[in-house]
mmCIF file of C-alpha atoms and ligand atoms in Angstrom:
data_model
loop_
_atom_site.group_PDB
_atom_site.id
_atom_site.type_symbol
_atom_site.label_atom_id
_atom_site.label_comp_id
_atom_site.label_asym_id
_atom_site.label_seq_id
_atom_site.Cartn_x
_atom_site.Cartn_y
_atom_site.Cartn_z
ATOM 1 C CA MET B 6 -10.556 78.467 102.050
ATOM 2 C CA LYS B 7 -9.837 79.805 98.766
ATOM 3 C CA ILE B 8 -6.199 81.761 98.679
ATOM 4 C CA ASN B 9 -5.925 84.866 96.264
ATOM 5 C CA SER B 10 -3.691 87.650 96.255
ATOM 6 C CA ASN B 11 -6.208 89.991 98.134
ATOM 7 C CA ASN B 12 -5.808 87.302 101.263
ATOM 8 C CA LEU B 13 -2.345 86.319 100.379
ATOM 9 C CA HIS B 14 -1.184 88.841 103.510
ATOM 10 C CA GLN B 15 -2.906 87.440 105.621
ATOM 11 C CA VAL B 16 -2.521 84.186 104.446
ATOM 12 C CA LEU B 17 1.199 83.908 105.214
ATOM 13 C CA GLN B 18 0.310 85.695 108.727
ATOM 14 C CA ALA B 19 -0.773 82.987 110.028
ATOM 15 C CA ILE B 20 1.496 81.038 109.023
ATOM 16 C CA ARG B 21 4.408 83.043 110.448
ATOM 17 C CA ASP B 22 2.168 83.191 113.416
ATOM 18 C CA TYR B 23 1.621 79.163 113.296
ATOM 19 C CA ALA B 24 6.045 79.102 112.643
ATOM 20 C CA ALA B 25 6.515 81.047 115.601
ATOM 21 C CA ASP B 26 4.662 78.512 117.866
ATOM 22 C CA LYS B 27 6.401 75.588 117.269
ATOM 23 C CA GLU B 28 9.172 73.904 119.452
ATOM 24 C CA ASN B 29 12.159 74.911 117.466
ATOM 25 C CA ASP B 30 13.880 75.146 114.455
ATOM 26 C CA ALA B 31 14.128 71.537 113.162
ATOM 27 C CA GLU B 32 10.160 71.635 113.215
ATOM 28 C CA ARG B 33 9.837 74.678 111.288
ATOM 29 C CA TYR B 34 11.667 73.218 108.544
ATOM 30 C CA VAL B 35 9.756 70.204 108.126
ATOM 31 C CA LEU B 36 6.869 72.665 107.827
ATOM 32 C CA ALA B 37 8.479 74.715 105.593
ATOM 33 C CA GLU B 38 9.560 71.815 103.461
ATOM 34 C CA HIS B 39 5.444 71.270 103.306
ATOM 35 C CA LEU B 40 4.482 74.080 102.313
ATOM 36 C CA SER B 41 6.862 73.732 99.738
ATOM 37 C CA MET B 42 6.307 71.139 98.232
ATOM 38 C CA ALA B 43 2.331 72.112 98.144
ATOM 39 C CA ALA B 44 3.638 75.058 96.051
ATOM 40 C CA TYR B 45 6.369 73.947 93.783
ATOM 41 C CA PRO B 46 7.116 70.035 93.858
ATOM 42 C CA LYS B 47 9.347 69.947 92.022
ATOM 43 C CA PHE B 48 12.033 71.726 94.574
ATOM 44 C CA LYS B 49 13.138 69.549 96.828
ATOM 45 C CA PHE B 50 14.276 70.318 99.716
ATOM 46 C CA SER B 51 17.876 69.620 101.502
ATOM 47 C CA GLU B 52 19.086 68.177 104.989
ATOM 48 C CA PHE B 53 18.224 70.599 107.668
ATOM 49 C CA GLY B 54 20.789 71.924 109.891
ATOM 50 C CA ARG B 55 23.719 72.793 107.510
ATOM 51 C CA ILE B 56 26.604 75.132 108.910
ATOM 52 C CA PHE B 57 27.008 77.382 105.761
ATOM 53 C CA LEU B 58 23.437 78.689 107.443
ATOM 54 C CA GLU B 59 24.856 78.826 110.044
ATOM 55 C CA ASP B 60 28.379 80.973 109.496
ATOM 56 C CA GLU B 61 27.377 84.306 110.548
ATOM 57 C CA GLU B 62 30.756 86.343 108.928
ATOM 58 C CA PHE B 63 29.167 84.843 105.284
ATOM 59 C CA LEU B 64 26.106 85.838 106.670
ATOM 60 C CA SER B 65 27.057 89.280 107.058
ATOM 61 C CA TYR B 66 29.411 89.336 103.616
ATOM 62 C CA TYR B 67 25.806 88.173 101.480
ATOM 63 C CA GLN B 68 23.822 90.905 103.372
ATOM 64 C CA SER B 69 26.449 93.817 102.680
ATOM 65 C CA ILE B 70 26.110 93.504 98.748
ATOM 66 C CA MET B 71 22.999 92.178 98.309
ATOM 67 C CA ASP B 72 19.381 93.507 97.973
ATOM 68 C CA PRO B 73 17.376 92.819 100.817
ATOM 69 C CA GLU B 74 15.498 89.986 100.889
ATOM 70 C CA ASN B 75 17.716 88.275 97.904
ATOM 71 C CA TRP B 76 19.716 84.894 99.116
ATOM 72 C CA HIS B 77 19.071 83.730 95.427
ATOM 73 C CA SER B 78 23.107 83.414 95.032
ATOM 74 C CA LEU B 79 23.662 82.960 98.887
ATOM 75 C CA ASP B 80 24.810 79.233 97.366
ATOM 76 C CA ARG B 81 26.787 80.020 94.715
ATOM 77 C CA LYS B 82 28.896 83.007 96.377
ATOM 78 C CA TYR B 83 29.426 79.999 99.257
ATOM 79 C CA VAL B 84 30.384 77.338 96.904
ATOM 80 C CA MET B 85 32.802 80.496 95.011
ATOM 81 C CA SER B 86 34.156 81.043 98.255
ATOM 82 C CA GLN B 87 34.828 77.765 99.546
ATOM 83 C CA THR B 88 36.588 76.922 96.034
ATOM 84 C CA LEU B 89 39.180 79.239 96.457
ATOM 85 C CA ASN B 90 40.992 77.171 99.414
ATOM 86 C CA LEU B 91 41.204 75.058 96.441
ATOM 87 C CA VAL B 92 43.959 76.949 94.542
ATOM 88 C CA THR B 93 45.894 77.964 98.159
ATOM 89 C CA ASN B 94 49.396 76.840 97.594
ATOM 90 C CA LEU B 95 49.136 77.494 93.569
ATOM 91 C CA PRO B 96 50.504 79.900 91.656
ATOM 92 C CA GLY B 97 49.384 82.382 90.320
ATOM 93 C CA ASP B 98 46.598 85.597 89.968
ATOM 94 C CA PHE B 99 42.514 85.400 90.174
ATOM 95 C CA VAL B 100 40.341 86.596 87.511
ATOM 96 C CA GLU B 101 36.837 87.662 86.615
ATOM 97 C CA CYS B 102 35.147 87.644 83.304
ATOM 98 C CA GLY B 103 31.437 89.390 84.353
ATOM 99 C CA VAL B 104 31.760 91.679 87.603
ATOM 100 C CA TYR B 105 28.207 93.066 87.305
ATOM 101 C CA LYS B 106 28.187 94.976 90.762
ATOM 102 C CA GLY B 107 31.736 93.424 92.357
ATOM 103 C CA ALA B 108 30.314 91.547 94.707
ATOM 104 C CA THR B 109 32.486 88.373 93.566
ATOM 105 C CA ALA B 110 35.260 90.403 92.951
ATOM 106 C CA LEU B 111 34.911 90.948 96.747
ATOM 107 C CA LEU B 112 35.569 87.574 97.474
ATOM 108 C CA LEU B 113 38.592 87.232 95.301
ATOM 109 C CA CYS B 114 39.969 90.413 96.483
ATOM 110 C CA ARG B 115 39.608 88.989 100.466
ATOM 111 C CA VAL B 116 41.843 86.096 99.568
ATOM 112 C CA ALA B 117 44.338 88.046 96.939
ATOM 113 C CA GLN B 118 45.161 91.013 99.307
ATOM 114 C CA GLY B 119 46.674 89.441 101.921
ATOM 115 C CA ALA B 120 48.337 86.369 99.164
ATOM 116 C CA GLY B 121 50.217 88.999 97.049
ATOM 117 C CA ARG B 122 47.759 88.033 94.434
ATOM 118 C CA SER B 123 46.389 90.679 91.593
ATOM 119 C CA VAL B 124 42.672 90.475 90.343
ATOM 120 C CA HIS B 125 41.967 91.013 87.612
ATOM 121 C CA LEU B 126 38.087 92.198 86.943
ATOM 122 C CA PHE B 127 36.705 92.453 83.121
ATOM 123 C CA ASP B 128 33.704 93.978 82.301
ATOM 124 C CA SER B 129 31.939 96.076 79.422
ATOM 125 C CA PHE B 130 30.007 97.275 82.683
ATOM 126 C CA GLU B 131 27.278 98.170 80.002
ATOM 127 C CA GLY B 132 25.317 95.082 80.563
ATOM 128 C CA LEU B 133 25.583 91.854 78.362
ATOM 129 C CA PRO B 134 25.818 92.311 74.614
ATOM 130 C CA GLU B 135 23.270 90.990 71.884
ATOM 131 C CA PRO B 136 22.354 87.174 73.022
ATOM 132 C CA GLY B 137 23.686 85.042 69.758
ATOM 133 C CA SER B 138 21.825 82.212 68.050
ATOM 134 C CA ASN B 139 22.752 79.143 71.184
ATOM 135 C CA ASP B 140 21.968 82.156 73.729
ATOM 136 C CA GLY B 141 17.595 81.298 74.277
ATOM 137 C CA ASP B 142 15.139 83.855 74.491
ATOM 138 C CA TYR B 143 16.075 85.212 78.114
ATOM 139 C CA TRP B 144 18.613 87.816 77.889
ATOM 140 C CA LYS B 145 18.556 91.080 76.365
ATOM 141 C CA ALA B 146 20.923 93.391 75.915
ATOM 142 C CA GLY B 147 22.000 95.655 78.045
ATOM 143 C CA SER B 148 20.687 92.973 80.869
ATOM 144 C CA PHE B 149 23.412 94.118 84.287
ATOM 145 C CA ALA B 150 24.399 97.378 82.964
ATOM 146 C CA ALA B 151 25.655 98.842 86.410
ATOM 147 C CA GLY B 152 28.205 101.029 85.494
ATOM 148 C CA SER B 153 31.882 100.669 87.209
ATOM 149 C CA LYS B 154 31.321 102.795 90.097
ATOM 150 C CA PRO B 155 29.251 100.030 92.569
ATOM 151 C CA THR B 156 32.420 97.653 91.739
ATOM 152 C CA GLU B 157 34.501 100.298 92.372
ATOM 153 C CA GLU B 158 33.341 101.888 95.692
ATOM 154 C CA ILE B 159 32.619 98.040 97.160
ATOM 155 C CA LEU B 160 36.419 97.516 96.640
ATOM 156 C CA ALA B 161 37.756 101.070 97.529
ATOM 157 C CA SER B 162 39.465 99.398 100.720
ATOM 158 C CA PHE B 163 41.660 97.348 98.362
ATOM 159 C CA SER B 164 44.654 97.392 95.847
ATOM 160 C CA CYS B 165 45.119 94.198 94.665
ATOM 161 C CA HIS B 166 42.215 94.868 92.010
ATOM 162 C CA ARG B 167 42.611 96.038 88.019
ATOM 163 C CA ILE B 168 38.994 96.861 86.163
ATOM 164 C CA TYR B 169 39.830 96.465 82.773
ATOM 165 C CA LYS B 170 36.222 98.056 81.359
ATOM 166 C CA GLY B 171 35.266 97.089 77.966
ATOM 167 C CA TRP B 172 33.882 94.057 75.861
ATOM 168 C CA ILE B 173 35.169 90.735 75.987
ATOM 169 C CA PRO B 174 37.579 89.748 74.959
ATOM 170 C CA ASP B 175 39.458 93.086 73.630
ATOM 171 C CA ARG B 176 41.410 93.474 77.141
ATOM 172 C CA PHE B 177 42.412 90.787 78.318
ATOM 173 C CA ALA B 178 46.190 90.826 76.999
ATOM 174 C CA GLU B 179 46.159 93.126 79.367
ATOM 175 C CA ALA B 180 46.322 91.495 82.603
ATOM 176 C CA GLY B 181 49.818 90.743 81.992
ATOM 177 C CA ASP B 182 51.541 86.793 80.845
ATOM 178 C CA GLU B 183 51.149 85.420 84.863
ATOM 179 C CA PRO B 184 49.863 81.960 85.354
ATOM 180 C CA VAL B 185 46.849 81.842 86.711
ATOM 181 C CA ALA B 186 45.256 79.991 89.294
ATOM 182 C CA PHE B 187 41.724 80.551 89.605
ATOM 183 C CA VAL B 188 39.069 82.445 86.782
ATOM 184 C CA HIS B 189 35.256 83.285 87.909
ATOM 185 C CA ILE B 190 33.579 82.974 84.296
ATOM 186 C CA ASP B 191 29.894 84.472 85.287
ATOM 187 C CA VAL B 192 28.790 86.252 81.634
ATOM 188 C CA ASP B 193 25.760 84.241 80.891
ATOM 189 C CA LEU B 194 26.246 83.727 77.182
ATOM 190 C CA PHE B 195 27.894 81.716 75.325
ATOM 191 C CA GLN B 196 30.430 83.662 73.061
ATOM 192 C CA PRO B 197 32.180 86.035 76.116
ATOM 193 C CA THR B 198 31.715 82.541 77.770
ATOM 194 C CA TRP B 199 33.909 80.803 74.580
ATOM 195 C CA ASP B 200 36.934 83.436 74.933
ATOM 196 C CA SER B 201 37.006 83.860 78.395
ATOM 197 C CA LEU B 202 38.124 80.239 78.504
ATOM 198 C CA GLU B 203 39.950 80.257 75.046
ATOM 199 C CA TYR B 204 42.168 83.205 76.622
ATOM 200 C CA PHE B 205 42.936 81.960 80.426
ATOM 201 C CA TYR B 206 42.440 78.220 80.174
ATOM 202 C CA PRO B 207 46.294 78.022 78.449
ATOM 203 C CA ARG B 208 47.488 80.485 80.850
ATOM 204 C CA LEU B 209 45.833 78.181 83.937
ATOM 205 C CA SER B 210 48.564 77.638 86.352
ATOM 206 C CA PRO B 211 48.196 73.342 86.421
ATOM 207 C CA GLY B 212 45.767 72.808 89.251
ATOM 208 C CA GLY B 213 44.109 75.691 88.872
ATOM 209 C CA ILE B 214 40.459 76.476 88.858
ATOM 210 C CA VAL B 215 37.610 77.788 86.751
ATOM 211 C CA LEU B 216 34.882 78.027 88.559
ATOM 212 C CA PHE B 217 31.425 78.661 85.978
ATOM 213 C CA ASP B 218 28.209 80.607 87.680
ATOM 214 C CA ASP B 219 26.011 79.910 85.646
ATOM 215 C CA TYR B 220 26.414 77.108 83.467
ATOM 216 C CA GLY B 221 23.034 74.839 84.992
ATOM 217 C CA PHE B 222 20.866 77.446 84.583
ATOM 218 C CA LEU B 223 18.433 77.161 81.872
ATOM 219 C CA SER B 224 18.304 80.503 81.033
ATOM 220 C CA CYS B 225 21.396 79.888 79.779
ATOM 221 C CA PRO B 226 22.344 77.651 76.880
ATOM 222 C CA GLY B 227 24.801 79.567 75.367
ATOM 223 C CA ALA B 228 27.201 79.946 78.791
ATOM 224 C CA LYS B 229 26.873 75.762 79.133
ATOM 225 C CA LYS B 230 27.431 75.029 75.458
ATOM 226 C CA ALA B 231 30.184 77.360 75.498
ATOM 227 C CA VAL B 232 31.756 75.425 78.697
ATOM 228 C CA ASP B 233 30.723 71.263 77.022
ATOM 229 C CA ASP B 234 31.597 72.289 72.849
ATOM 230 C CA PHE B 235 35.330 73.966 74.794
ATOM 231 C CA PHE B 236 35.938 71.072 77.034
ATOM 232 C CA ALA B 237 34.827 68.009 74.535
ATOM 233 C CA ASP B 238 38.817 67.583 73.164
ATOM 234 C CA LYS B 239 40.355 68.333 76.543
ATOM 235 C CA PRO B 240 41.129 66.411 78.973
ATOM 236 C CA GLU B 241 40.027 67.758 82.292
ATOM 237 C CA GLN B 242 35.931 66.888 83.195
ATOM 238 C CA ILE B 243 33.484 69.811 83.846
ATOM 239 C CA VAL B 244 31.806 69.327 87.685
ATOM 240 C CA SER B 245 27.763 70.252 87.739
ATOM 241 C CA LEU B 246 27.398 71.467 90.828
ATOM 242 C CA SER B 247 23.240 71.509 92.223
ATOM 243 C CA THR B 248 23.428 75.035 92.952
ATOM 244 C CA GLY B 249 23.786 75.847 88.924
ATOM 245 C CA GLN B 250 27.487 76.278 89.030
ATOM 246 C CA ALA B 251 29.912 74.117 87.356
ATOM 247 C CA LEU B 252 34.238 73.697 88.047
ATOM 248 C CA VAL B 253 36.812 72.489 86.212
ATOM 249 C CA GLN B 254 39.994 71.721 87.809
ATOM 250 C CA LYS B 255 43.549 72.259 85.007
ATOM 251 C CA LEU B 256 45.108 69.197 84.539
ATOM 252 C CA PHE B 257 48.489 69.908 83.681
HETATM 253 C C1 LIG L 318 25.321 87.770 85.666
HETATM 254 S S1 LIG L 318 26.553 89.384 86.060
HETATM 255 C C2 LIG L 318 27.809 89.140 86.503
HETATM 256 C C3 LIG L 318 27.524 88.960 88.621
HETATM 257 C C4 LIG L 318 28.839 89.079 89.469
HETATM 258 N N1 LIG L 318 29.749 88.023 88.620
HETATM 259 C C5 LIG L 318 28.066 88.839 90.712
HETATM 260 O O1 LIG L 318 28.071 87.600 91.251
HETATM 261 O O2 LIG L 318 28.058 89.737 91.285
HETATM 262 C C6 LIG L 318 27.068 88.844 84.157
HETATM 263 C C7 LIG L 318 28.103 89.838 83.655
HETATM 264 O O3 LIG L 318 28.014 89.638 82.572
HETATM 265 C C8 LIG L 318 28.504 91.329 81.837
HETATM 266 N N2 LIG L 318 29.138 90.520 80.830
HETATM 267 C C9 LIG L 318 28.504 90.418 79.898
HETATM 268 N N3 LIG L 318 28.798 89.529 78.282
HETATM 269 C C10 LIG L 318 30.110 90.620 78.671
HETATM 270 C C11 LIG L 318 31.230 90.674 77.683
HETATM 271 N N4 LIG L 318 30.817 90.362 75.764
HETATM 272 N N5 LIG L 318 31.735 92.005 77.688
HETATM 273 C C12 LIG L 318 31.651 92.147 78.606
HETATM 274 N N6 LIG L 318 30.744 92.421 79.604
HETATM 275 C C13 LIG L 318 30.535 91.283 79.806
HETATM 276 C C14 LIG L 318 27.923 92.338 81.934
HETATM 277 O O4 LIG L 318 27.746 93.383 81.806
HETATM 278 C C15 LIG L 318 27.735 92.045 83.563
HETATM 279 O O5 LIG L 318 28.306 93.038 84.426
#
């Protein structure tokens, strides 16, 4: 049978019906793995039955903030929510560089509010600046322009945060002199990744975490280069994760 764009819908429906007749989820998972290997062998399925895929509270947070059917950052948001546990007993504020519509800022505020921490949120809200020579050709100036309203709305029930609208690093100094326990850097490009690290790394508490959202993406070579170059002369090691994220824990 030849599959084409005209009959794809029917083929998918036939697969859905076939999957529904399977005995259990484990069998459906094996079917999905076969289909995936046939269509895109480069993608490697992980083990069946991971508990984060059954975490209803987390799944409902995710569905409440993301477009329907967009599961692309479920794993990264889960990793971020768990990585915050590493700083539970450390002093310091939370910082995010690259906020977009506030999805990950919400994770920060949920933890910070009860713990008496402040959350400092930096974004142009006009999207990316002009990419530089290290950034490849995937991104364009203005990608992710969303204005600050979606973030203000999603965080309306929290009093622990402050939004700094402007170009990184222009407003960093307004965050004050408190130590920082956790920094989330998600700006896709070399220069703002470098500027964020240059400012906040010295302000991190020992044991504090920097989580990079875009270190391991082919679309973000500049973000990876900024992290690699910055830590080349530092004692900390970069932990590259299979989600595309990377993290660094401040030593001293
Ligand atoms: C991928 S989005 C952030 C997504 C967000 N952390 C989340 O997970 O929902 C990247 C953001 O970085 C911001 N950004 C990138 N470079 C910037 C710069 N130089 N100054 C200010 N904001 C910047 C963009 O405006 C955009 O909102």
